[in-house]
PDB file of C-alpha atoms and ligand atoms in Angstrom:
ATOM      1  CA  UNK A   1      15.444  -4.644  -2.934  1.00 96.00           C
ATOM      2  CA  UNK A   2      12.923  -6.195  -0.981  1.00 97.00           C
ATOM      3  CA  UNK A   3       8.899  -5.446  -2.218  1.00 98.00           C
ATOM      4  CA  UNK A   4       6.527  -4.857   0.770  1.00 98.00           C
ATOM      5  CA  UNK A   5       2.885  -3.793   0.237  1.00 98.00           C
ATOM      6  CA  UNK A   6       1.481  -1.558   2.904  1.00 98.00           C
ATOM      7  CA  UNK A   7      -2.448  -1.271   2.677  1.00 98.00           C
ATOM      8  CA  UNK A   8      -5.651  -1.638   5.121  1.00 98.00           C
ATOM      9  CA  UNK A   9      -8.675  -4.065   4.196  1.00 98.00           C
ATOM     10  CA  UNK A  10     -11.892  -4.512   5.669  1.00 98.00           C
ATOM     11  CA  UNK A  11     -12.813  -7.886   6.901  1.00 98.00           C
ATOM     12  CA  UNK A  12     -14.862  -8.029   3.173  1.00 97.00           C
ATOM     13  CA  UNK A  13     -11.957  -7.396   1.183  1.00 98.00           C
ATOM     14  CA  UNK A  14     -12.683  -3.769   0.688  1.00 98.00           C
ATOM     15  CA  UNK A  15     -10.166  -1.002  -0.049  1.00 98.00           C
ATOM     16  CA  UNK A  16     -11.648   1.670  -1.367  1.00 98.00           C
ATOM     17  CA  UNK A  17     -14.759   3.688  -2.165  1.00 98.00           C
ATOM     18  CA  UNK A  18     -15.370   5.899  -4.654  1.00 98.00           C
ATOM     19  CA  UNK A  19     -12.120   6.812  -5.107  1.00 98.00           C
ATOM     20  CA  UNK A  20     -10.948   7.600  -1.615  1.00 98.00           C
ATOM     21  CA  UNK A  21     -11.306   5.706   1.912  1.00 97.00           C
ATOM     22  CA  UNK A  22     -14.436   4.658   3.426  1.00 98.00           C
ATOM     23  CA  UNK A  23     -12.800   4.555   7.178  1.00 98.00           C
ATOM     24  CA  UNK A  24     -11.282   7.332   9.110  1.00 98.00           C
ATOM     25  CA  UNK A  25      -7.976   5.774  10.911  1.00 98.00           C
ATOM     26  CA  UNK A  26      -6.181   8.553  12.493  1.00 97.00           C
ATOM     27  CA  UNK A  27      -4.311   5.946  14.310  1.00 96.00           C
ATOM     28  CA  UNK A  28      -3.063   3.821  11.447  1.00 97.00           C
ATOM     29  CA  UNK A  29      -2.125   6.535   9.250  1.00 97.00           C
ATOM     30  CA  UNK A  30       0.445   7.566  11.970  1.00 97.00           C
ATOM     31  CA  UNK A  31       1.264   3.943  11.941  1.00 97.00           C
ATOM     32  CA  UNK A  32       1.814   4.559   7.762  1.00 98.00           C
ATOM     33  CA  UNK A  33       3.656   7.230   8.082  1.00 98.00           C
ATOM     34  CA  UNK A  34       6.108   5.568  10.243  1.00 98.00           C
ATOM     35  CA  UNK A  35       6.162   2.808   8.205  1.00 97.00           C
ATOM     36  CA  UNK A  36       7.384   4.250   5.127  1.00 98.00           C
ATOM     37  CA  UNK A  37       8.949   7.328   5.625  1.00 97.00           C
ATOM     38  CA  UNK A  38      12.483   7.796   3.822  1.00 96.00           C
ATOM     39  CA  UNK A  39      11.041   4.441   2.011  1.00 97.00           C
ATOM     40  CA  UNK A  40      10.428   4.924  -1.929  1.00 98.00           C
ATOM     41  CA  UNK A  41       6.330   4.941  -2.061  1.00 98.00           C
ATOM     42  CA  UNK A  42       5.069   3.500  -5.345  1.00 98.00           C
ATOM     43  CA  UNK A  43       1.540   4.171  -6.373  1.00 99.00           C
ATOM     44  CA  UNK A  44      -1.541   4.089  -9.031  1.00 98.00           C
ATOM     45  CA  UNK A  45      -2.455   7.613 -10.361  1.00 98.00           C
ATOM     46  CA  UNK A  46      -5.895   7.327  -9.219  1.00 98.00           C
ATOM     47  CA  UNK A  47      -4.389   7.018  -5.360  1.00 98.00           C
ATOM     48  CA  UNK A  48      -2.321   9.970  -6.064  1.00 98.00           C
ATOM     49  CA  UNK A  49      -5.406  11.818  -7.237  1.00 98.00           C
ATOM     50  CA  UNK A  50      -6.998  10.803  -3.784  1.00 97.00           C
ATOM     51  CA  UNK A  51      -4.034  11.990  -2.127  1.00 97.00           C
ATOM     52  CA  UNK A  52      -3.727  15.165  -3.924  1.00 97.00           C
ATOM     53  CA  UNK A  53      -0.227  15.689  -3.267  1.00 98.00           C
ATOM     54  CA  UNK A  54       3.242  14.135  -2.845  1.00 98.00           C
ATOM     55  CA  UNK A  55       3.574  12.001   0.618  1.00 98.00           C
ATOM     56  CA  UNK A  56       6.913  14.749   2.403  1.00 98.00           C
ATOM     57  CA  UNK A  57       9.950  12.277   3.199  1.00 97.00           C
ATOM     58  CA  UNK A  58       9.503  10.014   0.671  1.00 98.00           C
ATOM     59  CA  UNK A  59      10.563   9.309  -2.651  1.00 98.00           C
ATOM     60  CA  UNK A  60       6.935   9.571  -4.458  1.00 98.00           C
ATOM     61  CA  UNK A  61       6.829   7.539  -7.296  1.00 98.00           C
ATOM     62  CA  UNK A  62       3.069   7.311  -9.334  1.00 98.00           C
ATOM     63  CA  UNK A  63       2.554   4.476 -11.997  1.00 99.00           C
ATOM     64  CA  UNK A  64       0.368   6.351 -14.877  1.00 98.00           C
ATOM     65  CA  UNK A  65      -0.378   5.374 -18.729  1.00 98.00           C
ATOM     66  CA  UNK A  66      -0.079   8.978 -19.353  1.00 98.00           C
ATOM     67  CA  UNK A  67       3.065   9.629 -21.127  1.00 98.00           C
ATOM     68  CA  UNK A  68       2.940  13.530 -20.245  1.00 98.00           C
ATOM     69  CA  UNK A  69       1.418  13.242 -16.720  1.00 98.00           C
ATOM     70  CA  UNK A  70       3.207  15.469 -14.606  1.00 97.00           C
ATOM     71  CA  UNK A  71       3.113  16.360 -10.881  1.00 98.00           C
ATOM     72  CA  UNK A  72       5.601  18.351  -8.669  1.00 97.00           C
ATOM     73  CA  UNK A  73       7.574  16.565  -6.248  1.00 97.00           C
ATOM     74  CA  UNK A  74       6.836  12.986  -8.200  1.00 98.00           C
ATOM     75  CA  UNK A  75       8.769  10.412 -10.822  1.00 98.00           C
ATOM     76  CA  UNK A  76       6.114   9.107 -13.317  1.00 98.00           C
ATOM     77  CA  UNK A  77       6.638   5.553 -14.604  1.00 98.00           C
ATOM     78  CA  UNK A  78       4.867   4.285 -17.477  1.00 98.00           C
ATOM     79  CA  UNK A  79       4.815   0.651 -15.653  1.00 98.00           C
ATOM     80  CA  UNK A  80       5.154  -1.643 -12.138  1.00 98.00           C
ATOM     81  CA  UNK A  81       9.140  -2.277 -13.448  1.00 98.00           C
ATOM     82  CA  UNK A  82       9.864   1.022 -14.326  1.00 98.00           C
ATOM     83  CA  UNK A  83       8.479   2.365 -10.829  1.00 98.00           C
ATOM     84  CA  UNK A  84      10.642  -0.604  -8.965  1.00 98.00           C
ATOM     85  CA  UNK A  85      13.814   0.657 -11.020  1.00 98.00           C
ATOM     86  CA  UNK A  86      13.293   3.862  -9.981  1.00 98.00           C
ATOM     87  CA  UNK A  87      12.798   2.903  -6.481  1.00 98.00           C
ATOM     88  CA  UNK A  88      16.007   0.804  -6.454  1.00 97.00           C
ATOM     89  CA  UNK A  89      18.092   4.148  -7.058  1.00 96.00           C
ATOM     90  CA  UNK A  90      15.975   5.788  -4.824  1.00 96.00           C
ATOM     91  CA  UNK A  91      16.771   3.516  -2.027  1.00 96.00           C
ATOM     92  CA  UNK A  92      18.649   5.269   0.795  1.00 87.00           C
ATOM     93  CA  UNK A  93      20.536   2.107   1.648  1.00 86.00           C
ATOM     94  CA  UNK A  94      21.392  -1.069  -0.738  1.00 82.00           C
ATOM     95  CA  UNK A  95      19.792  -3.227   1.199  1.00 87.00           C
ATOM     96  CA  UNK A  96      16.186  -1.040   1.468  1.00 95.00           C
ATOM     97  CA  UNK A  97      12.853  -1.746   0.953  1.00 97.00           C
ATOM     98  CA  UNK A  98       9.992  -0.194  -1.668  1.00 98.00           C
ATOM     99  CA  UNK A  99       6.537   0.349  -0.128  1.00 98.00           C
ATOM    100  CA  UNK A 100       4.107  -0.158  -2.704  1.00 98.00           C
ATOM    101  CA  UNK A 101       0.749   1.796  -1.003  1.00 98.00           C
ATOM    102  CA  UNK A 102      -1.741   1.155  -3.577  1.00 97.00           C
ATOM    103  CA  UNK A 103      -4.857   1.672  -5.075  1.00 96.00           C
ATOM    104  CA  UNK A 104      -6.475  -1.461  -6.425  1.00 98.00           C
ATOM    105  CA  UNK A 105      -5.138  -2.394  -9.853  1.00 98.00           C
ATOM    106  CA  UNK A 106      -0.832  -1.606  -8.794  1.00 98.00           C
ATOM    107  CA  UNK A 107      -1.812  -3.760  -5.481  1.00 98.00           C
ATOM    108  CA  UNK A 108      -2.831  -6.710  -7.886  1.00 98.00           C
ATOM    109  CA  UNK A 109       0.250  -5.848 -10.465  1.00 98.00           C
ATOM    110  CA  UNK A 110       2.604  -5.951  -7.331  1.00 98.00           C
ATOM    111  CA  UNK A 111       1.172  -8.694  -5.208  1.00 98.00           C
ATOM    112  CA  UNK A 112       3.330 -11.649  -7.190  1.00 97.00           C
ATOM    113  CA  UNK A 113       6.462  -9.394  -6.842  1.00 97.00           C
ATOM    114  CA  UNK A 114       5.905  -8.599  -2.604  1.00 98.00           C
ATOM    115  CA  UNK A 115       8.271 -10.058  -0.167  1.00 98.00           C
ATOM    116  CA  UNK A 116       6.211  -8.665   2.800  1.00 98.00           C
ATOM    117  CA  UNK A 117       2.512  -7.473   3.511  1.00 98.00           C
ATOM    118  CA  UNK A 118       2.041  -5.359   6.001  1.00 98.00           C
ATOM    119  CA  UNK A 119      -1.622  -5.394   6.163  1.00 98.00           C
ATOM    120  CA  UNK A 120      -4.202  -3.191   9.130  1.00 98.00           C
ATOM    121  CA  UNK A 121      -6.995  -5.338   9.059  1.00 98.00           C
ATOM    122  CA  UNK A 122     -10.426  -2.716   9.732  1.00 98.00           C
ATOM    123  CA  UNK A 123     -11.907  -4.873  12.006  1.00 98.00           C
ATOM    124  CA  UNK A 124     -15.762  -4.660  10.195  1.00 98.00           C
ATOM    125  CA  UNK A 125     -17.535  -5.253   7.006  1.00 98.00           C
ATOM    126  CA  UNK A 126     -17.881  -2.143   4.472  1.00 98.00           C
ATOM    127  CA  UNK A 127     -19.012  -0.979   1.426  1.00 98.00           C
ATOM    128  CA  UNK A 128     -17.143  -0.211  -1.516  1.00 98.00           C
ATOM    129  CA  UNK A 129     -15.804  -0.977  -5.217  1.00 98.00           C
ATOM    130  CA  UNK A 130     -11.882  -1.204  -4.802  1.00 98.00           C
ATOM    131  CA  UNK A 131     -10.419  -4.560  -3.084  1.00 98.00           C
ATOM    132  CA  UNK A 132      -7.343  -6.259  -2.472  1.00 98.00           C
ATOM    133  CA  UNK A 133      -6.750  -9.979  -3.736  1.00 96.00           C
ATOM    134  CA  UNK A 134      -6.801 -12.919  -0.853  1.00 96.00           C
ATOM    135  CA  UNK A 135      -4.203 -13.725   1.024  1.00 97.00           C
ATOM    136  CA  UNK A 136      -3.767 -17.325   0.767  1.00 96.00           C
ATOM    137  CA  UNK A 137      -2.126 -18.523   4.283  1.00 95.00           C
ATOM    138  CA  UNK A 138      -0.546 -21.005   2.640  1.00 96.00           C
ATOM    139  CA  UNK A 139       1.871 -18.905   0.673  1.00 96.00           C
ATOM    140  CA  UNK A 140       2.011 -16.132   3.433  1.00 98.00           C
ATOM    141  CA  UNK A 141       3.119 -16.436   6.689  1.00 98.00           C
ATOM    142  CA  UNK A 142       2.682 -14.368  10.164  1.00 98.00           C
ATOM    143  CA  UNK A 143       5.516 -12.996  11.556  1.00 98.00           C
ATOM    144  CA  UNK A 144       3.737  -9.941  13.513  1.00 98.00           C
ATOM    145  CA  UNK A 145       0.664  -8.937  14.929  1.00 98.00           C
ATOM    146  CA  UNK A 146      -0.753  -6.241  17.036  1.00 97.00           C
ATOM    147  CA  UNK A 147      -3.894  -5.051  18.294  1.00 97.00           C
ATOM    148  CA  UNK A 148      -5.434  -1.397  17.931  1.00 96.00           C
ATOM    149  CA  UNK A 149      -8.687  -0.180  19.370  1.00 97.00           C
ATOM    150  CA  UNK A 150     -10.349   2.338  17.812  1.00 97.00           C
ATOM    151  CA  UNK A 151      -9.097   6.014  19.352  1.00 96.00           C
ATOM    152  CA  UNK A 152     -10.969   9.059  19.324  1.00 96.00           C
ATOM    153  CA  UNK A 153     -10.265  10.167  15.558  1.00 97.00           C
ATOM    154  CA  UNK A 154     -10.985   5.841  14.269  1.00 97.00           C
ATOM    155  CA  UNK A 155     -13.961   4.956  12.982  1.00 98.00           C
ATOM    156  CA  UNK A 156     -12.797   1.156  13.464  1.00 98.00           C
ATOM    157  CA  UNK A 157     -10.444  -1.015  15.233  1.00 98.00           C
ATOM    158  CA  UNK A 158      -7.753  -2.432  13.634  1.00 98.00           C
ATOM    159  CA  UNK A 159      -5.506  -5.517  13.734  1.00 98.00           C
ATOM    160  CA  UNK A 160      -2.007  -5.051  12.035  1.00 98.00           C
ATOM    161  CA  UNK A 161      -0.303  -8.077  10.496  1.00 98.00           C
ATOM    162  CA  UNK A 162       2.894  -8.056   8.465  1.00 98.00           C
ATOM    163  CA  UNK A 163       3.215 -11.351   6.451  1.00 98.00           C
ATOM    164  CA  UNK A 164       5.934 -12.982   4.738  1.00 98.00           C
ATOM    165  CA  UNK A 165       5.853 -15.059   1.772  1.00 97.00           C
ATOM    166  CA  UNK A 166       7.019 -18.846   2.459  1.00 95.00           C
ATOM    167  CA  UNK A 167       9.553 -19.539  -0.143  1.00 71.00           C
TER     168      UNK A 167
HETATM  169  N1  NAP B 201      -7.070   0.819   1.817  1.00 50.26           N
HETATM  170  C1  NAP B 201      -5.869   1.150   1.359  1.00 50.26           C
HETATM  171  O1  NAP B 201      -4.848   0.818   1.978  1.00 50.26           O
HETATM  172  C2  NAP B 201      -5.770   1.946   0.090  1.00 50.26           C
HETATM  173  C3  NAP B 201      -4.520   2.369  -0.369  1.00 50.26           C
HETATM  174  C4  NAP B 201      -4.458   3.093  -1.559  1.00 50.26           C
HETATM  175  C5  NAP B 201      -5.624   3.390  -2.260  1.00 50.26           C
HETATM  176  N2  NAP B 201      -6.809   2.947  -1.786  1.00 50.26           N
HETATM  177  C6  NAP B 201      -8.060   3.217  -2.514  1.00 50.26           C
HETATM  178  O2  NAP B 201      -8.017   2.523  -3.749  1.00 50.26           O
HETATM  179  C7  NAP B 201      -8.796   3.263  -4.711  1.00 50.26           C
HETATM  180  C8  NAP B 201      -7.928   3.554  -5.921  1.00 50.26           C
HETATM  181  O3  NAP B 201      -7.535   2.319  -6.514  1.00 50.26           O
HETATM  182  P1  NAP B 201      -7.755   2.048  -8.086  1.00 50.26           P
HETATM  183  O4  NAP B 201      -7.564   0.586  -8.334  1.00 50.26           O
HETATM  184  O5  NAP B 201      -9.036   2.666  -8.510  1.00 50.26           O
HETATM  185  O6  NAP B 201      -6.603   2.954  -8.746  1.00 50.26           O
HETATM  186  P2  NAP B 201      -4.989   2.938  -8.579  1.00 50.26           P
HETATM  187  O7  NAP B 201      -4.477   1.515  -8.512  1.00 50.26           O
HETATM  188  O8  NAP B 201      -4.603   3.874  -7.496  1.00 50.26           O
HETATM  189  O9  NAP B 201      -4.546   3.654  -9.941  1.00 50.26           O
HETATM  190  C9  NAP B 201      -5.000   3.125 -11.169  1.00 50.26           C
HETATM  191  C10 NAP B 201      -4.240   3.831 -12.269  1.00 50.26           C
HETATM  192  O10 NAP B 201      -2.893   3.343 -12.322  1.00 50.26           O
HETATM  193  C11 NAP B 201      -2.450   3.347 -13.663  1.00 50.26           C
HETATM  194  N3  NAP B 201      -2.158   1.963 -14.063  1.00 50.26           N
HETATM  195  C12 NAP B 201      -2.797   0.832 -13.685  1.00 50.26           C
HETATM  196  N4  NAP B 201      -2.232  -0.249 -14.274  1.00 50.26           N
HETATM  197  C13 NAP B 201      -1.222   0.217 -15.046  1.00 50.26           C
HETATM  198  C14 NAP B 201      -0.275  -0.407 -15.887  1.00 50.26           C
HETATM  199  N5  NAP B 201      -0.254  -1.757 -16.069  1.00 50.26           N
HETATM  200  N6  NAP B 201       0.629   0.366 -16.537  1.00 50.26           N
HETATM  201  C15 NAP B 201       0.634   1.719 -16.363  1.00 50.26           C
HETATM  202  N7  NAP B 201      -0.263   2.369 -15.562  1.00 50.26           N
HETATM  203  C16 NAP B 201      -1.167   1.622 -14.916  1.00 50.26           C
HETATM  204  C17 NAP B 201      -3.569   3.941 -14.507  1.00 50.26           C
HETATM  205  O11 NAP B 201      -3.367   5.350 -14.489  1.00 50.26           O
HETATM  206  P3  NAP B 201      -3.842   6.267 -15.755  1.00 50.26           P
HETATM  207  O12 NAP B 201      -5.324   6.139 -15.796  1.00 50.26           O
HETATM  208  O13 NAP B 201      -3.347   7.641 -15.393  1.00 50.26           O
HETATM  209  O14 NAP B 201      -3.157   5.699 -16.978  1.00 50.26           O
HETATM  210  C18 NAP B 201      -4.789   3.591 -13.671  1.00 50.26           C
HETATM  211  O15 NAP B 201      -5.912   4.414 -13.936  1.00 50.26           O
HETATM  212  C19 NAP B 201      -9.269   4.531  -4.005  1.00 50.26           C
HETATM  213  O16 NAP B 201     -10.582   4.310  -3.484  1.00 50.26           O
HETATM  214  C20 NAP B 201      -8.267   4.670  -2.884  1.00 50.26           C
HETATM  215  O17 NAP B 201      -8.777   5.423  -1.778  1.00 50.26           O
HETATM  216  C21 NAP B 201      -6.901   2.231  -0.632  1.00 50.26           C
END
């Protein structure tokens, strides 16, 4: 099962604020939702929280601490290999892929184990408190890359990459 990890930074390194998202991307979240659906999605509680409920057409998986956390329509696992080996039976064909969508601290427990980033870079600088770790070019490569003004219902543009790590 291949690992991808599908997030959006800001030219800064920011992911977050205060618990939810300090951008408004109509555009990419369509993008998102394309991305991943019938994928397993693996995520921290806190992004859950933000979410508020499970993502339809997708196996929701949400990594917690909390050994009696409970939410409809979600696994719990108590840790980043439990959530992958509930992904891998979750997969709807062998050779599948789990999205890992964040926040913070599962993007820095899953960044050694991702094959593939698929990354919408906001094209600005913002504030926040949540941020995802460098991406060294020499261990990832390019292999895509597209161009997205900012529509009606975006705050930013955006610039979506998908890299793959060199062996
Ligand atoms: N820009 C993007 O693409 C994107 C995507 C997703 C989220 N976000 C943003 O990121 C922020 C949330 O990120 P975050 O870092 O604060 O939280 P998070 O990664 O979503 O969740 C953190 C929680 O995961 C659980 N956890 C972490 N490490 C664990 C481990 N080793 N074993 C078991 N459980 C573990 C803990 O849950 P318990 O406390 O329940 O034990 C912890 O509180 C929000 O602002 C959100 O909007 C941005």
């Amino acid at each position: 099962m291949r690992v991808v990890l599908v997030v959006a930074i800001a030219e800064n390194g920011i992911i977050g604020r205060e618990g939810g998202l300090p951008w408004r991307l109509s555009t990419d979240l369509k993008r998102f939702k394309a991305e991943t659906m019938g994928k397993p999605v693996i995520m921290g509680r806190k992004t859950f929280d933000s979410i508020g409920k499970p993502l339809p057409g997708r196996a929701n998986i949400v990594i917690t601490r909390d050994q009696d956390w409970r939410a409809g329509g979600v696994e719990r696992a108590g840790s980043l290999d439990e959530a992958l080996a509930i992904a891998q039976e979750r997969l709807e064909r062998p050779d599948g892929e789990a999205c890992v969508i964040g926040g913070g601290e599962i993007y820095a427990l899953a960044f050694e184990r991702a094959d593939r980033l698929s990354v919408t870079h906001v094209l600005a600088e913002i504030d926040g408190d949540t941020r995802f770790p460098p991406i060294d070019r020499e261990r990832w490569r390019i292999v895509a890359q597209n161009d997205y003004p900012a529509g009606e219902k975006d705050s930013h543009a955006t610039r979506h990459i998908v890299y793959e790590r060199r062996c």
